[in-house]
GROMACS .gro file of C-alpha atoms in nm:
model
  215
    1SER     CA    1  -3.134   0.540   0.976
    2ASP     CA    2  -3.254   0.819   0.733
    3TYR     CA    3  -2.873   0.885   0.598
    4TYR     CA    4  -2.563   0.714   0.543
    5VAL     CA    5  -2.233   0.834   0.519
    6VAL     CA    6  -1.939   0.613   0.338
    7GLU     CA    7  -1.609   0.677   0.242
    8THR     CA    8  -1.594   0.530  -0.135
    9SER     CA    9  -1.862   0.502  -0.436
   10VAL     CA   10  -1.796   0.123  -0.421
   11VAL     CA   11  -1.922   0.120  -0.070
   12LYS     CA   12  -2.216   0.323  -0.172
   13ASN     CA   13  -2.333   0.116  -0.491
   14ASN     CA   14  -2.280  -0.200  -0.200
   15LEU     CA   15  -2.495  -0.048   0.034
   16LYS     CA   16  -2.779   0.076  -0.202
   17ASN     CA   17  -2.808  -0.285  -0.310
   18LEU     CA   18  -2.790  -0.448  -0.005
   19LEU     CA   19  -3.042  -0.252   0.180
   20ASN     CA   20  -3.232  -0.125  -0.128
   21LEU     CA   21  -3.203   0.218  -0.039
   22ASP     CA   22  -3.244   0.560  -0.258
   23SER     CA   23  -2.886   0.689  -0.380
   24ASN     CA   24  -2.974   1.027  -0.229
   25ARG     CA   25  -2.972   0.880   0.126
   26ILE     CA   26  -2.583   0.801   0.087
   27PHE     CA   27  -2.325   1.062   0.106
   28VAL     CA   28  -1.980   0.968   0.008
   29ILE     CA   29  -1.695   1.176   0.201
   30GLU     CA   30  -1.345   1.021   0.051
   31ASN     CA   31  -1.070   0.941   0.302
   32SER     CA   32  -0.736   1.146   0.235
   33TYR     CA   33  -0.383   1.188   0.344
   34ASN     CA   34  -0.289   1.391   0.668
   35PRO     CA   35  -0.175   1.735   0.605
   36TYR     CA   36   0.172   1.624   0.735
   37PHE     CA   37   0.231   1.491   0.397
   38GLU     CA   38   0.204   1.825   0.214
   39GLU     CA   39   0.398   2.000   0.489
   40TYR     CA   40   0.682   1.712   0.456
   41PHE     CA   41   0.689   1.676   0.067
   42ASN     CA   42   0.687   2.086   0.032
   43ARG     CA   43   0.997   2.104   0.239
   44ASN     CA   44   1.161   1.782   0.097
   45VAL     CA   45   1.178   1.768  -0.296
   46ASN     CA   46   1.462   1.549  -0.334
   47VAL     CA   47   1.498   1.247  -0.142
   48LYS     CA   48   1.772   1.014  -0.221
   49ILE     CA   49   1.689   0.648  -0.240
   50LEU     CA   50   1.945   0.359  -0.177
   51GLU     CA   51   2.061   0.276  -0.523
   52ASP     CA   52   2.187  -0.070  -0.361
   53GLU     CA   53   1.850  -0.161  -0.254
   54PHE     CA   54   1.482  -0.162  -0.323
   55ASN     CA   55   1.237  -0.075  -0.051
   56PHE     CA   56   0.876  -0.124  -0.049
   57LEU     CA   57   0.664   0.017   0.233
   58VAL     CA   58   0.401  -0.173   0.371
   59PRO     CA   59   0.179   0.097   0.512
   60SER     CA   60  -0.065  -0.103   0.773
   61SER     CA   61  -0.125  -0.217   1.101
   62TYR     CA   62  -0.158  -0.584   1.163
   63TYR     CA   63  -0.536  -0.690   1.098
   64PRO     CA   64  -0.636  -1.028   0.931
   65HIS     CA   65  -0.795  -0.868   0.660
   66LYS     CA   66  -0.435  -0.697   0.555
   67ASN     CA   67  -0.330  -1.026   0.456
   68LEU     CA   68   0.038  -0.899   0.542
   69GLU     CA   69   0.120  -1.273   0.605
   70ILE     CA   70   0.149  -1.346   0.218
   71LEU     CA   71   0.478  -1.122   0.219
   72ALA     CA   72   0.653  -1.403   0.393
   73SER     CA   73   0.595  -1.643   0.095
   74VAL     CA   74   0.666  -1.340  -0.144
   75VAL     CA   75   1.029  -1.325   0.007
   76ASP     CA   76   1.099  -1.684  -0.017
   77LEU     CA   77   1.021  -1.683  -0.381
   78LEU     CA   78   1.211  -1.379  -0.442
   79TYR     CA   79   1.524  -1.515  -0.287
   80ILE     CA   80   1.501  -1.837  -0.488
   81LYS     CA   81   1.455  -1.587  -0.786
   82ASN     CA   82   1.786  -1.430  -0.696
   83PHE     CA   83   1.630  -1.078  -0.629
   84LYS     CA   84   1.783  -1.073  -0.289
   85ASN     CA   85   1.818  -0.669  -0.252
   86ILE     CA   86   1.430  -0.617  -0.211
   87TYR     CA   87   1.313  -0.525   0.090
   88PHE     CA   88   0.938  -0.491   0.259
   89ASN     CA   89   0.934  -0.233   0.538
   90PHE     CA   90   0.642  -0.294   0.800
   91MET     CA   91   0.520  -0.051   1.071
   92ILE     CA   92   0.387  -0.277   1.315
   93GLU     CA   93   0.454  -0.403   1.660
   94ASP     CA   94   0.752  -0.620   1.726
   95LYS     CA   95   0.530  -0.921   1.843
   96TYR     CA   96   0.335  -0.950   1.520
   97PHE     CA   97   0.666  -0.880   1.310
   98LYS     CA   98   0.815  -1.199   1.500
   99VAL     CA   99   0.478  -1.395   1.358
  100LEU     CA  100   0.574  -1.295   1.008
  101MET     CA  101   0.932  -1.371   1.035
  102GLU     CA  102   0.841  -1.735   1.158
  103LEU     CA  103   0.653  -1.746   0.850
  104ILE     CA  104   0.940  -1.759   0.595
  105VAL     CA  105   1.043  -2.114   0.527
  106ASN     CA  106   1.409  -1.986   0.375
  107GLU     CA  107   1.589  -1.844   0.703
  108ASN     CA  108   1.846  -1.683   0.460
  109ALA     CA  109   1.551  -1.464   0.346
  110THR     CA  110   1.456  -1.327   0.639
  111TYR     CA  111   1.680  -1.007   0.618
  112MET     CA  112   1.419  -0.914   0.350
  113LEU     CA  113   1.178  -0.813   0.593
  114LYS     CA  114   1.249  -0.512   0.826
  115ASN     CA  115   1.023  -0.316   1.053
  116PHE     CA  116   0.992   0.053   1.168
  117GLY     CA  117   0.764  -0.031   1.429
  118PRO     CA  118   0.428   0.176   1.522
  119ILE     CA  119   0.488   0.522   1.355
  120SER     CA  120   0.349   0.823   1.431
  121SER     CA  121   0.150   1.064   1.196
  122SER     CA  122   0.421   1.316   1.180
  123ASN     CA  123   0.670   1.051   1.100
  124LEU     CA  124   0.471   0.881   0.839
  125PRO     CA  125   0.569   1.094   0.535
  126LYS     CA  126   0.947   1.002   0.616
  127CYS     CA  127   0.868   0.641   0.589
  128TYR     CA  128   0.720   0.697   0.246
  129ALA     CA  129   1.007   0.924   0.137
  130ASP     CA  130   1.274   0.647   0.232
  131CYS     CA  131   1.108   0.396   0.046
  132ASP     CA  132   1.117   0.324  -0.357
  133ALA     CA  133   0.743   0.208  -0.382
  134VAL     CA  134   0.454   0.118  -0.129
  135ILE     CA  135   0.257  -0.216  -0.148
  136LEU     CA  136  -0.053  -0.368   0.032
  137PRO     CA  137  -0.210  -0.693  -0.007
  138THR     CA  138  -0.515  -0.600   0.150
  139LEU     CA  139  -0.843  -0.816   0.115
  140ALA     CA  140  -1.099  -0.581   0.236
  141GLU     CA  141  -1.149  -0.198   0.277
  142SER     CA  142  -1.411   0.036   0.263
  143SER     CA  143  -1.132   0.270   0.235
  144THR     CA  144  -0.785   0.328   0.317
  145SER     CA  145  -0.561   0.632   0.359
  146ALA     CA  146  -0.224   0.456   0.247
  147TYR     CA  147  -0.379   0.506  -0.123
  148PRO     CA  148  -0.361   0.855  -0.109
  149GLU     CA  149  -0.055   0.870   0.089
  150SER     CA  150   0.136   0.683  -0.173
  151PHE     CA  151  -0.012   0.949  -0.432
  152ILE     CA  152   0.100   1.255  -0.262
  153SER     CA  153   0.446   1.074  -0.200
  154LYS     CA  154   0.454   0.998  -0.574
  155ARG     CA  155   0.546   0.653  -0.471
  156PRO     CA  156   0.462   0.373  -0.735
  157LEU     CA  157   0.158   0.172  -0.583
  158LEU     CA  158   0.120  -0.221  -0.584
  159THR     CA  159  -0.193  -0.374  -0.453
  160SER     CA  160  -0.472  -0.586  -0.436
  161ASP     CA  161  -0.692  -0.640  -0.769
  162ARG     CA  162  -1.033  -0.576  -0.566
  163ASP     CA  163  -1.323  -0.371  -0.615
  164PHE     CA  164  -1.238  -0.103  -0.357
  165SER     CA  165  -0.883  -0.076  -0.475
  166ARG     CA  166  -1.002  -0.039  -0.842
  167GLY     CA  167  -1.243   0.216  -0.734
  168LEU     CA  168  -1.002   0.394  -0.541
  169CYS     CA  169  -0.701   0.405  -0.729
  170GLY     CA  170  -0.833   0.361  -1.126
  171GLU     CA  171  -0.503   0.324  -1.326
  172ALA     CA  172  -0.273   0.462  -1.028
  173ALA     CA  173  -0.140   0.106  -0.913
  174LEU     CA  174  -0.037  -0.205  -1.065
  175PHE     CA  175  -0.254  -0.480  -0.921
  176PHE     CA  176  -0.209  -0.848  -0.827
  177ASP     CA  177  -0.386  -1.159  -0.711
  178PRO     CA  178  -0.353  -1.120  -0.312
  179LEU     CA  179  -0.353  -1.455  -0.262
  180ASP     CA  180  -0.128  -1.555  -0.501
  181ALA     CA  181   0.244  -1.519  -0.391
  182GLU     CA  182   0.374  -1.582  -0.765
  183ASP     CA  183   0.155  -1.300  -0.890
  184ILE     CA  184   0.253  -1.082  -0.603
  185VAL     CA  185   0.618  -1.164  -0.687
  186THR     CA  186   0.599  -1.112  -1.066
  187LYS     CA  187   0.434  -0.773  -0.996
  188VAL     CA  188   0.725  -0.671  -0.754
  189ILE     CA  189   0.983  -0.795  -1.001
  190THR     CA  190   0.791  -0.560  -1.270
  191ILE     CA  191   0.822  -0.255  -1.076
  192TYR     CA  192   1.184  -0.326  -0.943
  193GLN     CA  193   1.299  -0.320  -1.309
  194ASP     CA  194   1.079  -0.093  -1.509
  195GLU     CA  195   1.199   0.241  -1.397
  196LYS     CA  196   0.964   0.420  -1.664
  197LEU     CA  197   0.645   0.230  -1.531
  198ARG     CA  198   0.723   0.327  -1.183
  199ALA     CA  199   0.733   0.697  -1.309
  200THR     CA  200   0.415   0.629  -1.508
  201ILE     CA  201   0.213   0.495  -1.206
  202ALA     CA  202   0.377   0.775  -0.998
  203GLU     CA  203   0.234   1.065  -1.221
  204THR     CA  204  -0.116   0.858  -1.266
  205GLY     CA  205  -0.128   0.901  -0.881
  206ILE     CA  206  -0.108   1.249  -0.875
  207ASP     CA  207  -0.401   1.267  -1.140
  208GLN     CA  208  -0.592   1.028  -0.942
  209LEU     CA  209  -0.543   1.222  -0.618
  210SER     CA  210  -0.713   1.571  -0.790
  211ARG     CA  211  -0.979   1.362  -0.923
  212VAL     CA  212  -1.077   1.141  -0.648
  213TYR     CA  213  -0.944   1.256  -0.304
  214VAL     CA  214  -1.011   1.573  -0.087
  215SER     CA  215  -0.747   1.728   0.183
   0.00000   0.00000   0.00000
């Protein structure tokens, strides 16, 4: 090929080194959010959050690299630590959600996983609005629209501490080891308890959106 188009600077640098390419042969076109998000949040400024629940959105389909199974271990640990009003909302097919439910060791904790089912693009902004924060324990990405979607929705983001996520999020996320359920639980509890931190991450996300992403 004469030229390459990628979605992030991290991928560009890795591709350049892997194939020994000149930088001017690789172009970066960043991923972004669907225009439905601007339409929705321009109309819905004040979104009521349930005070007796803290809901995380898990904006991902069910693929091995998304590492969704780790969240079954997370709810087991949260239940043991007596953080029983934290919920994780998926958007996957029922057959895959059943797989996740079966991974939970403590049956008393199964209610902490919920599922919207597959969501259309037009309904996706409301799913973000109905949750308090976003979590994505992914292991590998070239890019993901979930990050800019979190930013424009002003929802604090928790995600994996990896080169791709650092490159896409900058300081606009709280990072964790995606293979360590204990570390994820620590960060989940931190974001749950610290309202000021949630606000700071959300505001930083707006700044990151203007610096990195285009709509």
